[in-house]
Amino acid sequence: MTRKQKRLSVILAGLAFLGAAAGLTFYALGQKASYFYMPAELATASVQPGQRIRLGGLVASGTVMRGNGATVAFSVTDTQKSVKVTYTGILPDLFREGQGVITEGAFGPDGVFVADSVLAKHDERYMPKEVADGLKAKGVWVESKSQ
Amino acid sequence: MLFWVIAAILTLGASLAVLLPLTGGVKGGSPAGDHDLEVYRDQLSELDRDMARGLIQPAEAEEARAEIGRRILRLGAAMQPGAATPKPARSARWVASVAVLAVPLLSWGLYSMLGSPDLPSQPLAERLAKNPADSSVDELVARAEAHLAANPADGKGWDVLAPIYLRLQRFPDAVTAYRNAIRLDGDSAVRQSGLGEAIASAAGGIVSADAQNAFEAALKLDPANAKANFYLAVGLAQEGKKAEAVAAWQKMLGQLAPDSPWRSAVQQALAEAGGPAVADAAPATGPDAQQVEAAKQMSPQDRQAMIETMVAGLDDKLKQNPRDEEGWMRLIRSYVVLGKADQARAALGRAVAAFGADSAQAKKFTAFAASLGVTATE
Amino acid sequence: MVETGHFALVLAFALSLVQMLVPLVGARTGNQRLMAVGGPVTVTGFALTALSFAALASAYASSDFSVASVWENSHSLQPMIYKITGTWGNHEGSMLLWVLILTFFGALVAVFGNNLPASLKANVLAVQGMIGAAFFLFILATSNPFIRLNPAPIEGRDLNPILQDLGLAIHPPMLYLGYVGFSICFSFSVAALIEGRIDASWARWVRPWTLVAWMFLTGGIAMGSYWAYYELGWGGFWFWDPVENASFMPWLAGTALLHSAIVMEKRSALKIWTLLLAILTFSLSLLGTFLVRSGVLTSVHAFATDPARGVFILCILTLFIGGSLALFALRASQLTAGGLFHPISREGALVLNNLFLTTATATVLVGTLYPLALEALTGGKISVGAPFFDLTFGPLMLPLLAIVPFGPLLAWKRGDVIAASQRLMAAFALAITAMLVTGLFIDGASVFAALGVGLAVWLIAGALTDLAVKSGFGSVAPPVMLRRLAGLPRSVFGTALAHLGLGLTLLGIVATLCFGTEKILTMRPGETVELSGHTLRFEGLTPQKGPNFTEDRGRFLLISDGNADGAITSAKRFYPVRQMVTTESGIRTLGLSQLYLSLGDENSDGSVVVRLWWKPLVTLIWGGGLVMMAGAAMSLLDRRLRVGAPAKRRKPAAALASPT
């Protein structure tokens, strides 16, 4: 190989490597990113049981049931539809009825959403941003005017 | 004043930082090439050390040495043309004077737009230490709070603070303060009746079981305590025992001193007892401000009708959506206030049924209803 | 005092304008006097910024609620330490800290930069002045910490309780020291582009700054990870959260820069690439600042509805990244390339390292920005979390980590892989043994676990092999070897320590992820639970009162061999001012491992939900970070970094090979 060919092959190898990395990245974006839904959107979206999604909304008042041990059941609602969720673990400190929440997990075959993480991350209005945006889009939540 | 002196000194310092290098002598900095030469020399010596440690093979080291040598040669060539420092041009002098002037002008101009030079620092400790006569009520309260945070066992402090909280409408704080005063300095009719008022006010005017207990404790110590007598009668009225309430108030009128401040309150209460006795409890419950305003303009009959319509609306809503905890409590209270004890009891039964008899909510409802004098039917 | 701070800030802004213009003009016209202005102005600017920061800190310490930012983020009952750390626990104060560190680094260059060519120094200070001016303007225009309230409220609104922690006292300043440290590398690069040439002494200056910045960034990230681990009560140490990624991207790019700077310094090769990398690293630091500070992460909509801050930082971002890259495109062709090398060589290995690291940075960048871009463009909401990064970042890291031990053993210019492999035989055997032991003897170990442990051992053993080989272990008598070991340049130790730390961190991550156990259960007082051989007895909840919170503290007794062996407490805290509940996790360190315990809600029957984890070797994750920092500190002590000042010190002629 001449010097030029050598350099060319090195550059080609580098480009192939970058291409592979880029391909992997976009494959992973398609496969591994989890989509966010509000309960009412689930009717139109076809979400298979077992597919990981993020489900957000408000914790419906009076639906939080503590079962055996550390399993908790509650409903997540966007005031139009609501979805039953079960979760085993410690709920975040900011979890409360009527407040916004994001759960991550998948639907079981019985239609109950089995969450493996519950987030109540929030801004000062106790509202996760996806939930706030979703509720705003539905006209349920009106941003309070700043004092 | 002091601030302006400091600001002037700071400005002077900053301006000097610009001015001095401009007027000072120029140190003959070594030309760039010298720096590079030093680095190349070091690279050469490092090459030897690396070679001794086997980090580079002799043949490659020789090659590297040649590379560095070429760089040094190139450096030497670049340094040849005498790069004498050019004389300070006119433009440079212009830049220098603008720079020196810019610092004070810009900073004072900008600060006069942004700053509040007349506002002194206000550390909290200093504010609390100054003459009480100059302080606002808020500051006085804060001072008392700071004192009590440090000496939480000072019953007298709590005793002083409690009625102030009450007047500032900080009802939960008032409840805590009264309780602390009673715990530390013992019972008194004034403290117990104050506690009762605080509890009732915190609940939006409803004389709950807790408040009732406090008033009764006050009466035990001083049977003539006007506040306790008055609120207990309000409680009776809220439970629907209007006749008893009126009797209690009338008894009060007989006993009160002619100049007692309670006289007018009692008279007003009696006047209202003639109509529906909702005025005390309505605002926090259902109708919004506009409806209340409208209700004030109406005749007593119309008003009663309007309130009943609203309660019926709430009742209907709860039939459709029975999992509304707040709603049930509001409904039970509304029926109590309207004097419809049977319906209140029925509402309690439905509320308990909606959540299941064993649920936490059911217990809450029962306790709430009991505080209004309603017990379940069983 | 407060207003003095405000005035000092304004004055510092005015000086930064002088600093960005006068030395630049001086360097262009060759005017020594104008160039000389840079130094004193930079130092004075730093002094004024420090005064301003001190004024703000004293307002926080004395609970001066006439200052709006104090009122919003402090409370008179807070312990003094959190009053002071609250100074930078909010947007305004943290930006002031940012410029304080920026001017501090600028002042360091001004004071210790006498061994730099005058025009280079002037240009560097001018670029620093530009960054400073932009951020001073940002602070004064949109985030002024000295806005006053009149009349002053009597009580503040309290610092966010989860920020009331010692971790917060150390984490952001460290992170900023890292972020802003890269600004010096950036300024050097832009200065070189302005000058149109890269001096040899330029290379000598960039590496120590990269080391300093990298060291603090490593510490800041490790600190932040540990803080999230114990403060958030979820037991996780890394969440691939955008805020974390924002600090991780400059770290990855900075690590690449660190390695390419070695090549440039020793061999004068990769100059242009290093320069570009320095620009990119600081750009990622700016991007991190933008992501965290603009509110874009809280909500794209919040960003659109309250645009002042976000748009301002976006402008700064565009100006500096766009400007420097445009300058690079214009000038890069004028720069001369340096030494030659064979693909298989130390240089080649470092290039490979750069290839992997920059690609990994790119995947993290895509994963962090893609959801934002998607939401801004289509409104669709996705979350990109651990599964994405496991699939993209992981495969890039595995081969990189596998080749790490080879790098230091390859010779410069032309290396011998076979010879390096032979030297690494022992390390390789050790790694294989570790892999087999893990796979065969540890219950439930997966392929990934075995591979991970093997790789970690390979890194650790490889780092030690490097030291052994260079000190002549096995080929010379032990006393000679020790003498040689002591005589090795500090940077060799630095490299070995940094790679060792990497191995330790990897070992901690793999052990925690693969061998950790957890349990969630409800417990009543008196009940015991057993986890991975440790028995805990729940003693009960006791209410306690802190200065600005109340808490229910759960006490657990650790029982070893039937005897009580200390207690672990975890608490639910309630902060009345913000009406917020936080969980204080209970951690007990046993050797290198930890028992981690977090308290949930109390049930109506008096039992409490308890979640506990056994985290084997978890402390190595952050311990490894500390070792990496030690490595960087060691490299900073290397004598090579002090060279470059002409006429100060002449080395004995014997040490010099005769230059042609």
Tab-separated table of C-alpha atoms in Angstrom, chain A residues 10-144:
chain	number	residue	atom	x	y	z
A	10	VAL	CA	-7.597	4.821	7.872
A	11	ILE	CA	-10.063	7.554	6.986
A	12	LEU	CA	-12.509	5.011	5.554
A	13	ALA	CA	-12.274	2.898	8.695
A	14	GLY	CA	-12.973	5.958	10.788
A	15	LEU	CA	-15.967	6.888	8.667
A	16	ALA	CA	-17.304	3.347	8.830
A	17	PHE	CA	-16.984	3.485	12.599
A	18	LEU	CA	-18.817	6.789	12.789
A	19	GLY	CA	-21.495	5.489	10.449
A	20	ALA	CA	-22.012	2.436	12.604
A	21	ALA	CA	-22.268	4.595	15.699
A	22	ALA	CA	-24.766	6.896	14.016
A	23	GLY	CA	-26.827	3.944	12.816
A	24	LEU	CA	-26.853	2.463	16.289
A	25	THR	CA	-27.899	5.786	17.774
A	26	PHE	CA	-30.876	6.168	15.512
A	27	TYR	CA	-31.870	2.550	15.907
A	28	ALA	CA	-31.764	3.035	19.665
A	29	LEU	CA	-33.807	6.225	19.439
A	30	GLY	CA	-36.486	4.313	17.571
A	31	GLN	CA	-36.449	1.330	19.891
A	32	LYS	CA	-35.596	2.573	23.315
A	33	ALA	CA	-37.214	5.961	23.641
A	34	SER	CA	-40.446	5.652	25.575
A	35	TYR	CA	-43.381	7.731	24.480
A	36	PHE	CA	-45.476	9.801	26.792
A	37	TYR	CA	-49.249	9.440	26.881
A	38	MET	CA	-52.129	10.867	28.825
A	39	PRO	CA	-55.017	8.466	29.558
A	40	ALA	CA	-57.330	9.885	26.890
A	41	GLU	CA	-54.636	9.495	24.219
A	42	LEU	CA	-54.364	5.778	24.881
A	43	ALA	CA	-57.671	5.166	23.146
A	44	THR	CA	-56.292	6.291	19.796
A	45	ALA	CA	-52.715	5.094	20.196
A	46	SER	CA	-52.208	1.386	19.840
A	47	VAL	CA	-50.095	0.489	22.813
A	48	GLN	CA	-49.395	-3.221	23.095
A	49	PRO	CA	-49.266	-4.919	26.477
A	50	GLY	CA	-45.625	-5.076	27.480
A	51	GLN	CA	-44.572	-2.007	25.494
A	52	ARG	CA	-42.798	0.483	27.716
A	53	ILE	CA	-44.452	3.855	27.836
A	54	ARG	CA	-44.718	6.759	30.190
A	55	LEU	CA	-48.170	7.539	31.439
A	56	GLY	CA	-48.902	10.897	32.967
A	57	GLY	CA	-51.829	12.684	34.507
A	58	LEU	CA	-53.341	13.547	37.818
A	59	VAL	CA	-53.703	11.073	40.651
A	60	ALA	CA	-57.466	10.753	40.883
A	61	SER	CA	-58.767	11.743	44.308
A	62	GLY	CA	-59.799	8.894	46.533
A	63	THR	CA	-58.358	6.145	44.366
A	64	VAL	CA	-55.138	5.488	46.228
A	65	MET	CA	-55.440	2.035	47.771
A	66	ARG	CA	-52.636	0.501	49.728
A	67	GLY	CA	-52.817	-3.236	49.298
A	68	ASN	CA	-50.739	-5.929	50.864
A	69	GLY	CA	-47.243	-4.902	51.737
A	70	ALA	CA	-45.789	-2.133	49.685
A	71	THR	CA	-48.042	-2.402	46.637
A	72	VAL	CA	-50.120	0.640	45.885
A	73	ALA	CA	-52.930	0.992	43.383
A	74	PHE	CA	-54.259	4.273	42.093
A	75	SER	CA	-55.827	5.800	39.041
A	76	VAL	CA	-54.211	8.315	36.769
A	77	THR	CA	-56.660	10.629	35.110
A	78	ASP	CA	-56.654	13.538	32.712
A	79	THR	CA	-60.235	14.348	33.755
A	80	GLN	CA	-61.549	12.668	30.587
A	81	LYS	CA	-60.376	9.117	31.028
A	82	SER	CA	-58.577	7.353	33.772
A	83	VAL	CA	-56.250	4.360	33.920
A	84	LYS	CA	-55.672	2.008	36.813
A	85	VAL	CA	-52.050	1.742	37.853
A	86	THR	CA	-50.300	-0.551	40.290
A	87	TYR	CA	-46.876	0.075	41.714
A	88	THR	CA	-44.743	-1.720	44.236
A	89	GLY	CA	-42.338	0.457	46.097
A	90	ILE	CA	-42.027	3.720	47.891
A	91	LEU	CA	-43.984	6.534	46.385
A	92	PRO	CA	-42.062	9.757	45.939
A	93	ASP	CA	-42.413	12.376	48.620
A	94	LEU	CA	-44.392	14.635	46.331
A	95	PHE	CA	-46.955	12.018	45.415
A	96	ARG	CA	-50.411	13.067	46.528
A	97	GLU	CA	-53.982	12.853	45.399
A	98	GLY	CA	-55.020	15.393	42.854
A	99	GLN	CA	-51.412	16.147	41.934
A	100	GLY	CA	-49.561	15.496	38.733
A	101	VAL	CA	-47.566	12.322	38.332
A	102	ILE	CA	-45.642	10.426	35.668
A	103	THR	CA	-45.463	6.667	35.796
A	104	GLU	CA	-43.257	4.506	33.646
A	105	GLY	CA	-43.908	0.878	32.849
A	106	ALA	CA	-46.152	-1.234	30.653
A	107	PHE	CA	-49.709	-2.498	30.500
A	108	GLY	CA	-50.305	-5.988	31.785
A	109	PRO	CA	-52.600	-8.358	29.893
A	110	ASP	CA	-55.470	-7.379	32.217
A	111	GLY	CA	-55.313	-3.747	31.138
A	112	VAL	CA	-53.805	-2.530	34.390
A	113	PHE	CA	-50.733	-0.407	33.993
A	114	VAL	CA	-47.869	-1.883	35.981
A	115	ALA	CA	-45.478	0.928	36.801
A	116	ASP	CA	-41.899	0.328	37.818
A	117	SER	CA	-41.210	3.952	38.500
A	118	VAL	CA	-43.395	6.781	39.684
A	119	LEU	CA	-42.140	10.309	39.340
A	120	ALA	CA	-43.638	13.335	40.936
A	121	LYS	CA	-40.895	15.656	39.815
A	122	HIS	CA	-42.348	19.043	39.532
A	123	ASP	CA	-41.897	22.723	39.293
A	124	GLU	CA	-43.227	24.974	42.015
A	125	ARG	CA	-46.787	24.248	40.930
A	126	TYR	CA	-46.420	20.548	41.724
A	127	MET	CA	-46.903	19.617	38.127
A	128	PRO	CA	-44.578	17.591	35.913
A	129	LYS	CA	-44.073	19.468	32.702
A	130	GLU	CA	-45.487	16.799	30.363
A	131	VAL	CA	-48.614	16.588	32.473
A	132	ALA	CA	-48.976	20.344	32.627
A	133	ASP	CA	-48.585	20.637	28.863
A	134	GLY	CA	-51.075	17.839	28.299
A	135	LEU	CA	-53.634	19.349	30.615
A	136	LYS	CA	-53.177	22.758	29.066
A	137	ALA	CA	-53.813	21.269	25.658
A	138	LYS	CA	-57.067	19.850	26.992
A	139	GLY	CA	-58.006	23.187	28.486
A	140	VAL	CA	-58.272	21.647	31.929
A	141	TRP	CA	-55.462	23.528	33.464
A	142	VAL	CA	-55.155	27.243	33.160
A	143	GLU	CA	-51.873	28.769	34.079
A	144	SER	CA	-52.345	30.990	37.076
